[in-house]
Short mmCIF file of C-alpha atoms in Angstrom, two decimals:
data_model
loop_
_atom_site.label_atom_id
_atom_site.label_comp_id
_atom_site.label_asym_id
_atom_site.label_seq_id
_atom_site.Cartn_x
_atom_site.Cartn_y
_atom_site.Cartn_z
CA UNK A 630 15.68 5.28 -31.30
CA UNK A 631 14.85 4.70 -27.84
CA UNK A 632 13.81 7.57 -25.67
CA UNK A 633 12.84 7.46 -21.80
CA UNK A 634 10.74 9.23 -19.40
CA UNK A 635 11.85 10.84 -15.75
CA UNK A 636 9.40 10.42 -12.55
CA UNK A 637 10.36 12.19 -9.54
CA UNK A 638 8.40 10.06 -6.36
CA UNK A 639 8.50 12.25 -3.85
CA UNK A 640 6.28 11.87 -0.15
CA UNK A 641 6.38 12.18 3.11
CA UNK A 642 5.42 8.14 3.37
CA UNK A 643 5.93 6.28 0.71
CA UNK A 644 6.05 2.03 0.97
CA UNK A 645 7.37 -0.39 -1.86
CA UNK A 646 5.71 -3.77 -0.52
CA UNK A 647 6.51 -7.13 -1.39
CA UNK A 648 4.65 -8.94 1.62
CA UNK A 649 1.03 -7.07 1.98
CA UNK A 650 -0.60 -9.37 4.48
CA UNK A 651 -2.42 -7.48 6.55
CA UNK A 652 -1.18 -7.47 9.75
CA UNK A 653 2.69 -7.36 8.53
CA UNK A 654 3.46 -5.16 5.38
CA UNK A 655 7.19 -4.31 4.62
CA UNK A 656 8.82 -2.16 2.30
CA UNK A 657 11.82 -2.40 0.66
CA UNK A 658 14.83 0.53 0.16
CA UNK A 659 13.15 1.45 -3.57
CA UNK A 660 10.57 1.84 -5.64
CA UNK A 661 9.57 -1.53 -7.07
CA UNK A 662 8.57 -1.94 -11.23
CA UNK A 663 5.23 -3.29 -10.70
CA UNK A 664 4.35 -0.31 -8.57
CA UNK A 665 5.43 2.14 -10.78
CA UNK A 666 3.73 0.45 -13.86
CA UNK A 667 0.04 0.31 -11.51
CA UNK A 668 0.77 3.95 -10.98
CA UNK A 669 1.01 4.66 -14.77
CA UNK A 670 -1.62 2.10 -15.44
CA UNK A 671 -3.91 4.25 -13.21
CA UNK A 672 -2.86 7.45 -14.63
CA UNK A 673 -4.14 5.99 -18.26
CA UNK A 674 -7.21 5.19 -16.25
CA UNK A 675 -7.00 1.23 -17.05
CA UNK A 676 -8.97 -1.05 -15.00
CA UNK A 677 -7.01 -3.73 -12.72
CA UNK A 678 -8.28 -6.68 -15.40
CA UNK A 679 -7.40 -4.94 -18.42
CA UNK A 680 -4.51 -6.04 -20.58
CA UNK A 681 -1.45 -4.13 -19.53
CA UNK A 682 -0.42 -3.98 -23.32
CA UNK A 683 2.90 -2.22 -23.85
CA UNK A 684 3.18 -1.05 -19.90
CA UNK A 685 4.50 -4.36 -19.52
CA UNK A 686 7.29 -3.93 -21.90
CA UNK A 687 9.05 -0.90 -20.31
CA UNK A 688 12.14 -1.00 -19.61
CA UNK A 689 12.53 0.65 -15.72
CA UNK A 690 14.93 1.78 -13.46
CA UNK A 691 15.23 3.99 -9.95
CA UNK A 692 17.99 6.17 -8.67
CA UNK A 693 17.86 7.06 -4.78
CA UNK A 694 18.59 10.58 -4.59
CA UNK A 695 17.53 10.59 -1.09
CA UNK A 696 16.41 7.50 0.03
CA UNK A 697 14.85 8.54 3.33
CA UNK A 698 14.37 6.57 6.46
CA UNK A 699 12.64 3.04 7.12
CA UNK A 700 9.49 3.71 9.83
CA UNK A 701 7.22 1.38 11.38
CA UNK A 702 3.40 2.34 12.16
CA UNK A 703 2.05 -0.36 15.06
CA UNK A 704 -1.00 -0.48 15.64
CA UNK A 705 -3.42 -2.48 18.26
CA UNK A 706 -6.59 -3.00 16.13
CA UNK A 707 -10.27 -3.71 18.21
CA UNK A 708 -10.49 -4.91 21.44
CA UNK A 709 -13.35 -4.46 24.39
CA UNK A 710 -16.67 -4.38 23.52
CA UNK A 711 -19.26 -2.11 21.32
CA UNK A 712 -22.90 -2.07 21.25
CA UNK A 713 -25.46 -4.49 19.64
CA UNK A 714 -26.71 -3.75 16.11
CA UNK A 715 -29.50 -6.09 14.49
CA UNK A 716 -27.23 -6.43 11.77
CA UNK A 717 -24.24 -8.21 13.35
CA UNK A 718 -27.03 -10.75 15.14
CA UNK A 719 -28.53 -11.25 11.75
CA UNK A 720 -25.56 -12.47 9.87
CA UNK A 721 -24.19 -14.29 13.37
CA UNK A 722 -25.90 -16.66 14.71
CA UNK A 723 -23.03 -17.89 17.47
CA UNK A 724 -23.29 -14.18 18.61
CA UNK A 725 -26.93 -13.39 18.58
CA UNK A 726 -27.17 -16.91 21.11
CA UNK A 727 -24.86 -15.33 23.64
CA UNK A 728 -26.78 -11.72 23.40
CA UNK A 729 -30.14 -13.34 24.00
CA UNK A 730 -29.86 -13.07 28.08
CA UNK A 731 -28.83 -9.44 27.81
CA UNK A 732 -32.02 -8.65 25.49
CA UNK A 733 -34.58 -10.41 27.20
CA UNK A 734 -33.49 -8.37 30.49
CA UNK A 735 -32.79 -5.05 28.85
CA UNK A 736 -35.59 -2.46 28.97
CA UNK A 737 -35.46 0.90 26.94
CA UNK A 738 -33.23 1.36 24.09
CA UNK A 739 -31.73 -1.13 23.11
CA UNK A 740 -30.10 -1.67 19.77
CA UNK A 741 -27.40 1.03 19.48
CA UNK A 742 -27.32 1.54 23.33
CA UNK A 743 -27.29 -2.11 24.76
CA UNK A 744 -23.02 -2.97 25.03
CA UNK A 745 -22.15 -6.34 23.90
CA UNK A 746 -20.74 -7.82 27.20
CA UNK A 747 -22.44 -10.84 27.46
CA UNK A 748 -20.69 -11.66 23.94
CA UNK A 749 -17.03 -12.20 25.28
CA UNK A 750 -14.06 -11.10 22.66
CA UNK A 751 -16.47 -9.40 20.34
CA UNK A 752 -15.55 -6.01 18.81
CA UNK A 753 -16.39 -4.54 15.64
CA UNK A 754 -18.45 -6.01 12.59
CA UNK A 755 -18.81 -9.64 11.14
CA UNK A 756 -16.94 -10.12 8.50
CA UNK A 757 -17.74 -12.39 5.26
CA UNK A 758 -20.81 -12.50 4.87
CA UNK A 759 -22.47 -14.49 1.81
CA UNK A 760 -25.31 -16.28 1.59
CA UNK A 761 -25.44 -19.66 3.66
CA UNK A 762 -25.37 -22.55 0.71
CA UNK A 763 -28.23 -24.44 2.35
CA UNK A 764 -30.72 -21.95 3.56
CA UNK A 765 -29.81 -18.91 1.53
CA UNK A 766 -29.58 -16.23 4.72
CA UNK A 767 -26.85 -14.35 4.44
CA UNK A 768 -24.40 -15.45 7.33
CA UNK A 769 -20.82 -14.46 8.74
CA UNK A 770 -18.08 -16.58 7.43
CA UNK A 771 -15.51 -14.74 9.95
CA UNK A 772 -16.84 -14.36 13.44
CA UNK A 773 -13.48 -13.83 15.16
CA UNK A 774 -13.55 -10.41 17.45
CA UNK A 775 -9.87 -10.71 19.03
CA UNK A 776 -7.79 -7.88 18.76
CA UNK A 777 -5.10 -7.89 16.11
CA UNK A 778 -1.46 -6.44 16.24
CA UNK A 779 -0.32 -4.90 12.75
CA UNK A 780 3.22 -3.50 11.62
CA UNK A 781 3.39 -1.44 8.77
CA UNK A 782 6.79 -0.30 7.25
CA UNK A 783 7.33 3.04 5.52
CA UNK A 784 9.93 5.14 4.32
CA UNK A 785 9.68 8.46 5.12
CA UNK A 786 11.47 11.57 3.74
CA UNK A 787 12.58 10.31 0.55
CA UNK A 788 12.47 10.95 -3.00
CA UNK A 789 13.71 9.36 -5.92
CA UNK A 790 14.21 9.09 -9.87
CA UNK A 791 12.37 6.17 -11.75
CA UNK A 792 12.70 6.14 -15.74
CA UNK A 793 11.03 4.62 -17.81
CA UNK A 794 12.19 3.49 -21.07
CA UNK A 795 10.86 2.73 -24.68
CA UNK A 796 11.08 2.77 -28.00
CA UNK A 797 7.54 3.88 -28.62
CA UNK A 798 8.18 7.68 -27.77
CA UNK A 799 4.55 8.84 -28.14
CA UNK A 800 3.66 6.63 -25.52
CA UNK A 801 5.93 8.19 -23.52
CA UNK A 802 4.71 11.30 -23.82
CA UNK A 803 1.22 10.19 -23.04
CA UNK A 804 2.42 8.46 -19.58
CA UNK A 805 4.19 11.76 -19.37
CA UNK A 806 0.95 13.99 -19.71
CA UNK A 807 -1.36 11.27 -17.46
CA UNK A 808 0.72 11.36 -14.48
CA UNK A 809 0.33 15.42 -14.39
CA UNK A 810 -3.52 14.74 -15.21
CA UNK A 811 -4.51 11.47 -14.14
CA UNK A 812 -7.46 9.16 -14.41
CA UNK A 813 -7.83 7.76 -11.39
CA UNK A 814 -5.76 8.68 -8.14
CA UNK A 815 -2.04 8.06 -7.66
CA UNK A 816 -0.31 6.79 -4.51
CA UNK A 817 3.84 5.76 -4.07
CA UNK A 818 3.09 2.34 -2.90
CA UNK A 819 0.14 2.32 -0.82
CA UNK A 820 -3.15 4.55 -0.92
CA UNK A 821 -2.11 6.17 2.21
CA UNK A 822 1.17 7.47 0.40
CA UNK A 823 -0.29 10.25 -2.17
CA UNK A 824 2.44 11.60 -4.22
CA UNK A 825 3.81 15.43 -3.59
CA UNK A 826 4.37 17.91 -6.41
CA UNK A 827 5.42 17.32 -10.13
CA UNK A 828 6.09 13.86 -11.04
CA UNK A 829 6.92 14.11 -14.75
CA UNK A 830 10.32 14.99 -15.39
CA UNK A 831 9.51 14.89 -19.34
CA UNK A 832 10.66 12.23 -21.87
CA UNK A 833 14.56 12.52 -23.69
CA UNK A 834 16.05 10.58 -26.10
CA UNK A 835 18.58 7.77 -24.67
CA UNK A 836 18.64 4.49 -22.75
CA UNK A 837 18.15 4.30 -19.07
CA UNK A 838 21.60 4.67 -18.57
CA UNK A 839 23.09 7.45 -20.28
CA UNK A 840 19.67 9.56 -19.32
CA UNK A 841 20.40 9.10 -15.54
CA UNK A 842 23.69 10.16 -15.95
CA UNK A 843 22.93 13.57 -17.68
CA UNK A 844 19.98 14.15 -14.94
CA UNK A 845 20.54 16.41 -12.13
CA UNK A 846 20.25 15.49 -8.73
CA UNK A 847 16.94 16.02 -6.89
CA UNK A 848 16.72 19.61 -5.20
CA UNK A 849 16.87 17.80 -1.52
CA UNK A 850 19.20 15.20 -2.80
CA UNK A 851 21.01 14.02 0.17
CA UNK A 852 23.83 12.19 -2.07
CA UNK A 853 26.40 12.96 -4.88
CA UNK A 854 26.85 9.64 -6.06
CA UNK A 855 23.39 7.45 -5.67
CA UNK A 856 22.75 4.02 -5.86
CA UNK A 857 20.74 3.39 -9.18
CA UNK A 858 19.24 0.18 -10.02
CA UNK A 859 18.68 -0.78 -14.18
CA UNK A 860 16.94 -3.63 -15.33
CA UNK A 861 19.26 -5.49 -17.65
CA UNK A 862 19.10 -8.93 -19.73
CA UNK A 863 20.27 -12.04 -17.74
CA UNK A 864 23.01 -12.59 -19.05
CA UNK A 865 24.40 -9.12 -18.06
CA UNK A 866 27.26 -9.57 -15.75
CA UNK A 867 26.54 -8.55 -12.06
CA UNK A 868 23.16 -8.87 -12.20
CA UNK A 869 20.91 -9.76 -9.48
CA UNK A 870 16.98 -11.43 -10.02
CA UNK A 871 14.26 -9.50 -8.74
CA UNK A 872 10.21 -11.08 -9.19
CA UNK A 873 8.47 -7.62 -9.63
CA UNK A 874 7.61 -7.50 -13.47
CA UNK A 875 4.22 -7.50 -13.53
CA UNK A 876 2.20 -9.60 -15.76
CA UNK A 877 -1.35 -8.81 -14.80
CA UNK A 878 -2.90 -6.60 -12.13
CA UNK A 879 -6.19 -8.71 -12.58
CA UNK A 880 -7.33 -9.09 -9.23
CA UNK A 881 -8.23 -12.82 -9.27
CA UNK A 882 -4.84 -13.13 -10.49
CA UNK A 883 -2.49 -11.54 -9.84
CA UNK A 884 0.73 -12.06 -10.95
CA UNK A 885 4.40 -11.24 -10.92
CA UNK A 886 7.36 -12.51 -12.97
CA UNK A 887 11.41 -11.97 -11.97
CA UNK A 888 13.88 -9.71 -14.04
CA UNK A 889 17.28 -8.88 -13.30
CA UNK A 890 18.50 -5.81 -12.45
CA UNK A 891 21.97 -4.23 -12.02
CA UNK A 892 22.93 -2.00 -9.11
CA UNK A 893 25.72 1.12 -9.47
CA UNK A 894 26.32 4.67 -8.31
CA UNK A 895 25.87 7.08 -10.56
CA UNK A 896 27.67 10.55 -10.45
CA UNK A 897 25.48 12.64 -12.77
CA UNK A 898 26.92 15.16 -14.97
CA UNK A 899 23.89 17.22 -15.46
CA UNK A 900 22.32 18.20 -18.66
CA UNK A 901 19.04 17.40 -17.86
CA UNK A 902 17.65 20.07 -15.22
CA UNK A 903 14.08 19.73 -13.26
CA UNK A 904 11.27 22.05 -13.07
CA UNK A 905 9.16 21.18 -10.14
CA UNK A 906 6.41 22.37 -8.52
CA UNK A 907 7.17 21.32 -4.69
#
């Protein structure tokens, strides 16, 4: 007999990514499986290379009892200019031929004091640094010091339902008991997006279905009849492919396959009340 576990996702940011470059990361409208599976995977304290075992064999879905609102956070990253360190002139050799003039001439402190203006567009830190193949200093590999524009999606104000469903029911109860005490630290999406209050909402015996039917609403619900979204077999009728099943979190390789999914509102009749600490 199958049985499934509740999750209540509930923050004041959360973000559901399926582009995470970084100077343009979206969301989408729900909770994505692969997220929710890292989150668990984390709670059990697994490492990103380990074998995700039977995580990748739950069954998932997500009900949107309030879905919130999309935000963007823009940001202007680096720009103008910040003083000389021996470090960056070690590792950048472009750099440290420009800043020559200006240390030559300056007289007192120097390092730490001296600003970087006779190295035009420069701000910040090199970046990838590795040894040089052929001498074996350790050089930059990324010398660019323009300033970058990055957009950031989030939704804010929103909380939803995921399930989780198995036949295994101990192993619900352990994902149960992790989230509430977890190994590592949680986040809805992205680490800036910790999670608020209880998350378990206990395991019960059922499918995905019939359990999200007989669960109440969220306390700040701002629906009677949300949209839920069930992962189904492919050749359920009405269903729609989705490539967020993860199939390793390794992070070398990554990778994601598709599922299919079926979308509906639900209108609960509820047996299944919450307890949550807020």
């Amino acid at each position: 007999m199958t049985a499934v576990l509740l999750l209540r996702l509930a923050a004041p940011l959360q973000s559901w990514g399926a582009l995470a470059r970084f100077d343009r990361r979206d969301t989408q409208l729900r909770p994505t499986k692969s997220a929710v599976v890292g989150l668990v995977a984390a709670a059990l304290g697994l490492d990103r290379a380990d074998d995700l075992g039977p995580l990748a064999h739950l069954r998932f879905a997500t009900r949107a009892d309030r879905p919130g609102a999309a935000v963007r956070d823009f940001h202007i990253v680096g720009g103008g200019t910040h003083v000389l360190r021996p470090r960056d002139l070690i590792t950048d050799h472009r750099r440290a031929t420009k800043a020559a003039n200006a240390l030559e001439e300056a007289s007192g402190a120097t390092f730490g004091h001296l600003p970087a203006q006779a190295v035009t567009r420069w701000y910040g830190a090199p970046k990838e640094i590795a040894p040089d193949p052929s001498l074996g200093t350790l050089l930059a590999g990324n010398t660019t010091r323009d300033s970058m524009m990055t957009t950031r999606w989030y939704l804010a104000d929103a909380a939803f339902v995921a399930a989780l469903q198995h036949p295994d029911r101990a192993l619900l109860d352990r994902i149960g008991h992790a989230v509430e005490h977890p190994a590592r630290l949680l986040w809805l999406g992205r680490k800036s997006c910790p999670p608020t209050g209880t998350l378990s909402g206990g395991v019960h015996t059922g499918t995905l279905e019939t359990v999200l039917n007989t669960t109440a609403l969220l306390p700040n619900a701002t629906t009677t009849r949300p949209w839920a979204w069930i992962e189904a077999s492919s050749s359920t009728h009405g269903t729609a492919q989705t490539r967020d099943q993860p199939v390793t979190f390794h992070p070398e390789r990554r990778t994601h396959a598709p599922r299919w999914e079926t979308r509906t509102r639900l209108t609960p009749e509820p047996i299944i009340e919450w307890d949550i600490i807020p």
